[in-house]
Amino acid sequence: MNLLRDPGRRLRILTWHVHGNYLYYLTQVPHDFYLVTDEARSVHHTGRSGTLPWGPNVHEVSAHAVRDTDFDIVLFQSRDAWTTEQHKLLSAAQRRGPRIYLEHDPPQVHPSDTVHWMDDPEVLLVHVTPFNALMWNSGQVITRVVEHGVKLLAPARHTGERASGIVVVNNIDKRGRRLGYDIFRHAQRRVPLHLVGMGSERCGGEGEVANDALPGRVAQHRFFFNPIRYTSLGLAIIEAMMVGTPVVGLATTELVTVIDNGRNGLIDTRLDRLIDEMQQLIADPGRARELGEAGRRTAEERFPIDRFVADWNAAFRLVLA
């Protein structure tokens, strides 16, 4: 019996732990997810790790046991899993079965001419934003966009009592211009900005904040600043919007379809203009609340977890067909 004939049946989905928050939201889909682990708990093999409240539908499977375990769908989330691990870990039957490649990022070698390495026409390529789908050269592969869905780990609402902005980027100093380290440093000289995220201590930041504590931390600040030049739409941005903290960012990539400048947030390609806007938010907490509340309504309308779950179930039905 398949999902098309029994849409209530729970599927067994093999995947990897690549992006923790995204994986947590993905596992709100009511199926069983099996995360590949190894003895070293190496990158992408950490299983039910971190502080996320994994549900009972999230399991671990040893890399050595993958080929002897039954799965309905294999969900790849990295180039290494696609090009290397599937040939080491999966059986021949699993490599022929229903498969999805989930692409989290836009192309990084060339923004428009990069050919995606997953070129199997029997595999569904899922992009997390329309911008990513637009920029990748996906060839003849079937593609679908499943936009983000967010479910806050802890209730929080913007208070903005701290007259400063918050920046949430992991290892920003090691990821250079693409993630906007130079932009952050330039803006920090004129605006009080607090940096959090993995490795942020190396550049005077406050370190990593537990997933369930982050919404409350973001809510305290007058605004959320996103210095990233080129990436997918960061979940931290949507989470800040859900809290009602106004977002200030660069008018690039998918963010320009989310933020209507001056109505539900602030975006521009001119950094000096953004700095002026941030200074005004510090001076005018009422304006910050107004923008943040409009942003919260936008996030709740566009990125609800129920729509995300429904879209993923539709993608699973497609590959099972």
mmCIF file of C-alpha atoms in Angstrom:
data_model
loop_
_atom_site.group_PDB
_atom_site.id
_atom_site.type_symbol
_atom_site.label_atom_id
_atom_site.label_comp_id
_atom_site.label_asym_id
_atom_site.label_seq_id
_atom_site.Cartn_x
_atom_site.Cartn_y
_atom_site.Cartn_z
ATOM 1 C CA MET A 1 0.000 0.000 0.000
ATOM 2 C CA ASN A 2 1.384 3.437 -0.865
ATOM 3 C CA LEU A 3 0.709 6.965 0.318
ATOM 4 C CA LEU A 4 -1.421 7.722 -2.719
ATOM 5 C CA ARG A 5 -3.876 4.999 -1.705
ATOM 6 C CA ASP A 6 -3.491 5.561 2.047
ATOM 7 C CA PRO A 7 -2.644 9.242 2.636
ATOM 8 C CA GLY A 8 -2.685 8.691 6.403
ATOM 9 C CA ARG A 9 0.127 6.143 6.368
ATOM 10 C CA ARG A 10 3.323 7.168 8.161
ATOM 11 C CA LEU A 11 6.354 7.151 5.902
ATOM 12 C CA ARG A 12 9.879 6.149 6.858
ATOM 13 C CA ILE A 13 12.251 8.839 5.566
ATOM 14 C CA LEU A 14 16.043 8.602 5.642
ATOM 15 C CA THR A 15 17.947 11.878 5.863
ATOM 16 C CA TRP A 16 20.929 13.660 7.413
ATOM 17 C CA HIS A 17 21.266 16.364 10.113
ATOM 18 C CA VAL A 18 22.425 19.310 7.990
ATOM 19 C CA HIS A 19 20.568 22.407 9.247
ATOM 20 C CA GLY A 20 19.227 21.899 12.765
ATOM 21 C CA ASN A 21 16.326 24.355 12.824
ATOM 22 C CA TYR A 22 15.192 23.409 9.333
ATOM 23 C CA LEU A 23 15.309 19.738 10.270
ATOM 24 C CA TYR A 24 13.236 20.431 13.373
ATOM 25 C CA TYR A 25 10.581 22.177 11.280
ATOM 26 C CA LEU A 26 10.714 19.395 8.689
ATOM 27 C CA THR A 27 10.059 16.803 11.376
ATOM 28 C CA GLN A 28 6.768 18.511 12.175
ATOM 29 C CA VAL A 29 5.561 16.606 9.111
ATOM 30 C CA PRO A 30 3.823 13.557 10.654
ATOM 31 C CA HIS A 31 6.164 10.863 9.355
ATOM 32 C CA ASP A 32 9.151 9.032 10.824
ATOM 33 C CA PHE A 33 12.567 10.500 10.076
ATOM 34 C CA TYR A 34 15.761 8.460 10.406
ATOM 35 C CA LEU A 35 18.977 10.458 10.786
ATOM 36 C CA VAL A 36 22.252 8.896 9.638
ATOM 37 C CA THR A 37 24.875 8.732 12.410
ATOM 38 C CA ASP A 38 28.448 7.504 12.645
ATOM 39 C CA GLU A 39 30.671 6.629 15.591
ATOM 40 C CA ALA A 40 32.442 9.991 15.540
ATOM 41 C CA ARG A 41 29.186 11.970 15.341
ATOM 42 C CA SER A 42 30.875 13.854 12.519
ATOM 43 C CA VAL A 43 29.421 16.710 10.467
ATOM 44 C CA HIS A 44 25.945 15.811 9.135
ATOM 45 C CA HIS A 45 26.002 12.604 11.223
ATOM 46 C CA THR A 46 25.097 13.998 14.637
ATOM 47 C CA GLY A 47 21.574 12.604 14.794
ATOM 48 C CA ARG A 48 19.276 13.931 17.520
ATOM 49 C CA SER A 49 21.864 16.431 18.692
ATOM 50 C CA GLY A 50 21.766 19.926 20.148
ATOM 51 C CA THR A 51 19.076 21.540 22.284
ATOM 52 C CA LEU A 52 16.191 21.118 19.847
ATOM 53 C CA PRO A 53 13.173 19.270 21.310
ATOM 54 C CA TRP A 54 13.168 16.349 18.882
ATOM 55 C CA GLY A 55 9.867 14.513 18.750
ATOM 56 C CA PRO A 56 9.308 10.750 19.048
ATOM 57 C CA ASN A 57 9.129 10.548 15.241
ATOM 58 C CA VAL A 58 12.854 11.404 14.944
ATOM 59 C CA HIS A 59 15.142 8.362 15.094
ATOM 60 C CA GLU A 60 18.785 7.571 14.492
ATOM 61 C CA VAL A 61 20.207 4.899 12.218
ATOM 62 C CA SER A 62 23.846 3.881 12.116
ATOM 63 C CA ALA A 63 25.579 4.378 8.779
ATOM 64 C CA HIS A 64 26.419 0.649 8.825
ATOM 65 C CA ALA A 65 22.733 -0.285 9.166
ATOM 66 C CA VAL A 66 21.276 1.976 6.477
ATOM 67 C CA ARG A 67 21.382 -0.539 3.622
ATOM 68 C CA ASP A 68 19.581 -3.153 5.748
ATOM 69 C CA THR A 69 16.784 -0.833 6.885
ATOM 70 C CA ASP A 70 13.545 -0.219 5.007
ATOM 71 C CA PHE A 71 12.744 3.357 3.964
ATOM 72 C CA ASP A 72 9.999 4.796 1.816
ATOM 73 C CA ILE A 73 11.993 7.870 0.735
ATOM 74 C CA VAL A 74 15.628 8.983 0.855
ATOM 75 C CA LEU A 75 16.013 12.733 1.384
ATOM 76 C CA PHE A 76 19.473 14.096 0.493
ATOM 77 C CA GLN A 77 20.500 17.470 1.901
ATOM 78 C CA SER A 78 24.148 17.914 0.877
ATOM 79 C CA ARG A 79 26.427 17.381 -2.090
ATOM 80 C CA ASP A 80 28.561 14.888 -0.173
ATOM 81 C CA ALA A 81 25.537 12.749 0.692
ATOM 82 C CA TRP A 82 24.531 12.727 -2.973
ATOM 83 C CA THR A 83 27.895 12.208 -4.666
ATOM 84 C CA THR A 84 29.637 10.007 -2.092
ATOM 85 C CA GLU A 85 27.567 8.620 0.740
ATOM 86 C CA GLN A 86 24.711 7.184 -1.259
ATOM 87 C CA HIS A 87 27.178 4.890 -3.021
ATOM 88 C CA LYS A 88 28.754 3.838 0.270
ATOM 89 C CA LEU A 89 25.678 3.524 2.471
ATOM 90 C CA LEU A 90 22.649 2.749 0.304
ATOM 91 C CA SER A 91 21.724 -0.535 -1.283
ATOM 92 C CA ALA A 92 21.119 -0.714 -5.018
ATOM 93 C CA ALA A 93 17.377 -0.835 -4.385
ATOM 94 C CA GLN A 94 17.511 2.251 -2.147
ATOM 95 C CA ARG A 95 19.420 4.132 -4.861
ATOM 96 C CA ARG A 96 16.614 3.362 -7.301
ATOM 97 C CA GLY A 97 13.738 4.122 -4.936
ATOM 98 C CA PRO A 98 11.860 7.381 -4.290
ATOM 99 C CA ARG A 99 14.433 10.135 -3.645
ATOM 100 C CA ILE A 100 14.440 13.861 -3.043
ATOM 101 C CA TYR A 101 17.355 16.292 -3.037
ATOM 102 C CA LEU A 102 16.707 19.287 -0.762
ATOM 103 C CA GLU A 103 18.839 22.298 -1.778
ATOM 104 C CA HIS A 104 19.203 24.844 1.020
ATOM 105 C CA ASP A 105 21.438 27.392 -0.735
ATOM 106 C CA PRO A 106 21.681 29.420 -3.926
ATOM 107 C CA PRO A 107 24.588 28.631 -6.290
ATOM 108 C CA GLN A 108 27.882 29.941 -4.943
ATOM 109 C CA VAL A 109 30.312 29.449 -7.828
ATOM 110 C CA HIS A 110 28.363 31.584 -10.309
ATOM 111 C CA PRO A 111 24.994 33.130 -9.389
ATOM 112 C CA SER A 112 23.190 32.180 -12.598
ATOM 113 C CA ASP A 113 25.182 29.665 -14.633
ATOM 114 C CA THR A 114 26.046 26.996 -12.063
ATOM 115 C CA VAL A 115 24.664 23.594 -13.056
ATOM 116 C CA HIS A 116 23.309 21.632 -10.121
ATOM 117 C CA TRP A 117 25.224 18.422 -9.484
ATOM 118 C CA MET A 118 22.032 16.449 -8.835
ATOM 119 C CA ASP A 119 21.088 15.671 -12.447
ATOM 120 C CA ASP A 120 19.066 12.471 -12.063
ATOM 121 C CA PRO A 121 15.671 12.980 -13.761
ATOM 122 C CA GLU A 122 14.178 10.340 -11.454
ATOM 123 C CA VAL A 123 14.884 12.484 -8.375
ATOM 124 C CA LEU A 124 12.867 15.505 -7.231
ATOM 125 C CA LEU A 125 14.927 18.645 -6.563
ATOM 126 C CA VAL A 126 13.334 20.810 -3.857
ATOM 127 C CA HIS A 127 14.439 24.432 -3.379
ATOM 128 C CA VAL A 128 13.655 26.345 -0.204
ATOM 129 C CA THR A 129 13.047 29.684 -1.961
ATOM 130 C CA PRO A 130 11.857 30.778 -5.405
ATOM 131 C CA PHE A 131 15.093 32.790 -5.689
ATOM 132 C CA ASN A 132 17.178 29.621 -5.362
ATOM 133 C CA ALA A 133 15.089 27.868 -7.988
ATOM 134 C CA LEU A 134 15.499 30.851 -10.314
ATOM 135 C CA MET A 135 19.284 31.029 -9.999
ATOM 136 C CA TRP A 136 20.253 27.359 -10.186
ATOM 137 C CA ASN A 137 20.589 25.737 -13.597
ATOM 138 C CA SER A 138 18.643 22.593 -12.758
ATOM 139 C CA GLY A 139 18.674 21.216 -16.280
ATOM 140 C CA GLN A 140 15.868 18.766 -16.994
ATOM 141 C CA VAL A 141 15.435 17.717 -13.368
ATOM 142 C CA ILE A 142 11.938 18.068 -11.921
ATOM 143 C CA THR A 143 11.963 20.878 -9.374
ATOM 144 C CA ARG A 144 9.610 22.170 -6.730
ATOM 145 C CA VAL A 145 9.776 25.034 -4.233
ATOM 146 C CA VAL A 146 8.783 24.422 -0.630
ATOM 147 C CA GLU A 147 9.030 27.740 1.169
ATOM 148 C CA HIS A 148 10.002 27.833 4.824
ATOM 149 C CA GLY A 149 7.549 27.200 7.611
ATOM 150 C CA VAL A 150 8.340 28.271 11.155
ATOM 151 C CA LYS A 151 7.115 27.158 14.557
ATOM 152 C CA LEU A 152 8.756 29.117 17.366
ATOM 153 C CA LEU A 153 10.379 26.907 19.992
ATOM 154 C CA ALA A 154 9.297 29.258 22.782
ATOM 155 C CA PRO A 155 6.641 31.979 22.849
ATOM 156 C CA ALA A 156 8.078 35.479 22.656
ATOM 157 C CA ARG A 157 6.877 38.907 21.641
ATOM 158 C CA HIS A 158 8.914 41.985 20.823
ATOM 159 C CA THR A 159 9.588 44.341 23.737
ATOM 160 C CA GLY A 160 12.571 46.205 22.291
ATOM 161 C CA GLU A 161 13.775 47.468 25.664
ATOM 162 C CA ARG A 162 17.394 47.145 24.578
ATOM 163 C CA ALA A 163 18.344 50.151 22.424
ATOM 164 C CA SER A 164 20.451 48.035 20.091
ATOM 165 C CA GLY A 165 20.237 45.627 17.190
ATOM 166 C CA ILE A 166 20.904 41.909 17.206
ATOM 167 C CA VAL A 167 22.743 39.971 14.484
ATOM 168 C CA VAL A 168 22.427 36.166 14.288
ATOM 169 C CA VAL A 169 25.051 34.529 12.056
ATOM 170 C CA ASN A 170 27.127 31.426 12.760
ATOM 171 C CA ASN A 171 30.893 31.708 12.239
ATOM 172 C CA ILE A 172 30.516 35.055 10.509
ATOM 173 C CA ASP A 173 34.246 35.811 10.659
ATOM 174 C CA LYS A 174 35.147 32.634 8.764
ATOM 175 C CA ARG A 175 32.511 33.070 6.061
ATOM 176 C CA GLY A 176 33.670 36.440 4.785
ATOM 177 C CA ARG A 177 31.975 38.866 2.441
ATOM 178 C CA ARG A 178 29.150 36.572 1.379
ATOM 179 C CA LEU A 179 27.847 36.485 4.955
ATOM 180 C CA GLY A 180 28.604 40.185 5.417
ATOM 181 C CA TYR A 181 31.324 40.240 8.061
ATOM 182 C CA ASP A 182 32.674 43.499 6.657
ATOM 183 C CA ILE A 183 29.177 44.997 6.609
ATOM 184 C CA PHE A 184 28.609 44.005 10.224
ATOM 185 C CA ARG A 185 31.912 45.556 11.300
ATOM 186 C CA HIS A 186 31.210 48.785 9.400
ATOM 187 C CA ALA A 187 27.705 49.151 10.826
ATOM 188 C CA GLN A 188 28.863 48.274 14.341
ATOM 189 C CA ARG A 189 31.067 51.373 14.399
ATOM 190 C CA ARG A 190 27.974 53.583 14.147
ATOM 191 C CA VAL A 191 25.180 51.491 15.670
ATOM 192 C CA PRO A 192 25.151 49.311 18.814
ATOM 193 C CA LEU A 193 24.924 45.743 17.495
ATOM 194 C CA HIS A 194 25.053 42.506 19.480
ATOM 195 C CA LEU A 195 26.325 39.449 17.613
ATOM 196 C CA VAL A 196 25.220 35.932 18.576
ATOM 197 C CA GLY A 197 25.837 32.572 16.949
ATOM 198 C CA MET A 198 28.397 29.819 16.857
ATOM 199 C CA GLY A 199 31.936 31.217 16.940
ATOM 200 C CA SER A 200 30.791 34.781 17.551
ATOM 201 C CA GLU A 201 33.038 35.009 20.633
ATOM 202 C CA ARG A 202 36.009 35.237 18.270
ATOM 203 C CA CYS A 203 34.804 38.658 17.131
ATOM 204 C CA GLY A 204 33.458 40.051 20.375
ATOM 205 C CA GLY A 205 30.052 38.411 20.182
ATOM 206 C CA GLU A 206 28.026 36.633 22.836
ATOM 207 C CA GLY A 207 28.388 33.074 21.578
ATOM 208 C CA GLU A 208 25.763 30.534 20.640
ATOM 209 C CA VAL A 209 22.295 30.921 22.148
ATOM 210 C CA ALA A 210 20.137 27.844 22.760
ATOM 211 C CA ASN A 211 17.414 27.419 20.166
ATOM 212 C CA ASP A 212 14.584 27.804 22.653
ATOM 213 C CA ALA A 213 16.170 30.914 24.212
ATOM 214 C CA LEU A 214 16.855 32.744 20.955
ATOM 215 C CA PRO A 215 13.319 34.100 20.288
ATOM 216 C CA GLY A 216 13.267 35.753 23.708
ATOM 217 C CA ARG A 217 16.731 37.206 23.170
ATOM 218 C CA VAL A 218 15.780 38.634 19.770
ATOM 219 C CA ALA A 219 12.590 40.106 21.232
ATOM 220 C CA GLN A 220 14.564 42.265 23.661
ATOM 221 C CA HIS A 221 16.397 44.189 20.948
ATOM 222 C CA ARG A 222 15.037 47.190 19.068
ATOM 223 C CA PHE A 223 15.658 45.509 15.680
ATOM 224 C CA PHE A 224 17.201 42.507 13.923
ATOM 225 C CA PHE A 225 19.976 43.294 11.442
ATOM 226 C CA ASN A 226 20.815 40.889 8.633
ATOM 227 C CA PRO A 227 24.184 41.795 7.022
ATOM 228 C CA ILE A 228 24.250 38.828 4.621
ATOM 229 C CA ARG A 229 24.814 39.729 0.960
ATOM 230 C CA TYR A 230 23.981 36.433 -0.697
ATOM 231 C CA THR A 231 22.291 33.408 0.782
ATOM 232 C CA SER A 232 18.974 31.675 0.981
ATOM 233 C CA LEU A 233 16.311 33.338 3.132
ATOM 234 C CA GLY A 234 17.650 32.753 6.650
ATOM 235 C CA LEU A 235 15.338 31.101 9.140
ATOM 236 C CA ALA A 236 16.591 33.512 11.800
ATOM 237 C CA ILE A 237 15.021 36.365 9.812
ATOM 238 C CA ILE A 238 11.628 34.666 9.724
ATOM 239 C CA GLU A 239 11.865 33.753 13.403
ATOM 240 C CA ALA A 240 12.612 37.412 14.252
ATOM 241 C CA MET A 241 9.593 38.473 12.217
ATOM 242 C CA MET A 242 7.411 35.914 14.016
ATOM 243 C CA VAL A 243 8.440 37.492 17.311
ATOM 244 C CA GLY A 244 7.589 40.955 16.005
ATOM 245 C CA THR A 245 11.120 42.334 16.008
ATOM 246 C CA PRO A 246 11.607 44.569 12.940
ATOM 247 C CA VAL A 247 14.077 43.307 10.356
ATOM 248 C CA VAL A 248 16.697 45.532 8.729
ATOM 249 C CA GLY A 249 18.635 43.954 5.880
ATOM 250 C CA LEU A 250 20.144 44.157 2.431
ATOM 251 C CA ALA A 251 17.777 44.345 -0.529
ATOM 252 C CA THR A 252 19.140 41.163 -2.103
ATOM 253 C CA THR A 253 17.993 37.604 -2.862
ATOM 254 C CA GLU A 254 14.614 36.379 -1.536
ATOM 255 C CA LEU A 255 14.383 39.011 1.194
ATOM 256 C CA VAL A 256 13.102 41.601 -1.303
ATOM 257 C CA THR A 257 9.919 39.535 -1.731
ATOM 258 C CA VAL A 258 9.364 39.347 2.031
ATOM 259 C CA ILE A 259 10.131 42.875 3.236
ATOM 260 C CA ASP A 260 8.166 45.761 1.770
ATOM 261 C CA ASN A 261 10.569 48.576 2.615
ATOM 262 C CA GLY A 262 9.150 50.974 5.179
ATOM 263 C CA ARG A 263 5.978 48.944 5.746
ATOM 264 C CA ASN A 264 6.962 45.668 7.438
ATOM 265 C CA GLY A 265 10.734 46.135 7.726
ATOM 266 C CA LEU A 266 13.627 48.010 6.167
ATOM 267 C CA ILE A 267 15.800 46.942 3.222
ATOM 268 C CA ASP A 268 18.228 48.785 0.979
ATOM 269 C CA THR A 269 21.461 48.186 -0.930
ATOM 270 C CA ARG A 270 22.909 51.399 0.474
ATOM 271 C CA LEU A 271 24.554 50.606 3.788
ATOM 272 C CA ASP A 272 24.688 54.224 4.949
ATOM 273 C CA ARG A 273 20.926 54.461 4.407
ATOM 274 C CA LEU A 274 20.395 51.309 6.484
ATOM 275 C CA ILE A 275 22.604 52.672 9.245
ATOM 276 C CA ASP A 276 20.527 55.854 9.315
ATOM 277 C CA GLU A 277 17.368 53.752 9.567
ATOM 278 C CA MET A 278 18.804 51.687 12.433
ATOM 279 C CA GLN A 279 19.728 54.846 14.314
ATOM 280 C CA GLN A 280 16.173 56.105 13.866
ATOM 281 C CA LEU A 281 14.756 52.841 15.248
ATOM 282 C CA ILE A 282 16.943 53.227 18.317
ATOM 283 C CA ALA A 283 15.599 56.742 18.774
ATOM 284 C CA ASP A 284 11.963 55.786 18.089
ATOM 285 C CA PRO A 285 10.803 52.538 19.767
ATOM 286 C CA GLY A 286 7.244 53.201 18.615
ATOM 287 C CA ARG A 287 8.336 53.055 14.983
ATOM 288 C CA ALA A 288 10.157 49.799 15.720
ATOM 289 C CA ARG A 289 7.004 48.281 17.213
ATOM 290 C CA GLU A 290 4.939 49.376 14.223
ATOM 291 C CA LEU A 291 7.322 47.832 11.686
ATOM 292 C CA GLY A 292 7.768 44.697 13.773
ATOM 293 C CA GLU A 293 4.057 44.087 14.120
ATOM 294 C CA ALA A 294 3.574 44.413 10.369
ATOM 295 C CA GLY A 295 6.462 41.995 9.858
ATOM 296 C CA ARG A 296 4.898 39.518 12.286
ATOM 297 C CA ARG A 297 1.669 39.510 10.282
ATOM 298 C CA THR A 298 3.638 38.937 7.073
ATOM 299 C CA ALA A 299 5.545 35.998 8.571
ATOM 300 C CA GLU A 300 2.414 34.366 9.965
ATOM 301 C CA GLU A 301 0.677 34.640 6.599
ATOM 302 C CA ARG A 302 3.559 33.474 4.400
ATOM 303 C CA PHE A 303 5.501 31.028 6.586
ATOM 304 C CA PRO A 304 3.005 29.072 8.729
ATOM 305 C CA ILE A 305 4.071 25.596 9.751
ATOM 306 C CA ASP A 306 0.764 24.064 8.557
ATOM 307 C CA ARG A 307 1.364 25.214 4.968
ATOM 308 C CA PHE A 308 4.961 23.932 5.157
ATOM 309 C CA VAL A 309 3.750 20.504 6.323
ATOM 310 C CA ALA A 310 1.156 20.354 3.542
ATOM 311 C CA ASP A 311 3.731 21.303 0.895
ATOM 312 C CA TRP A 312 6.125 18.600 2.048
ATOM 313 C CA ASN A 313 3.393 15.993 2.077
ATOM 314 C CA ALA A 314 2.605 16.969 -1.519
ATOM 315 C CA ALA A 315 6.290 16.532 -2.434
ATOM 316 C CA PHE A 316 6.348 13.098 -0.822
ATOM 317 C CA ARG A 317 3.233 12.076 -2.739
ATOM 318 C CA LEU A 318 4.846 13.246 -5.965
ATOM 319 C CA VAL A 319 7.959 11.080 -5.604
ATOM 320 C CA LEU A 320 5.958 8.076 -4.458
ATOM 321 C CA ALA A 321 3.846 8.359 -7.577
#
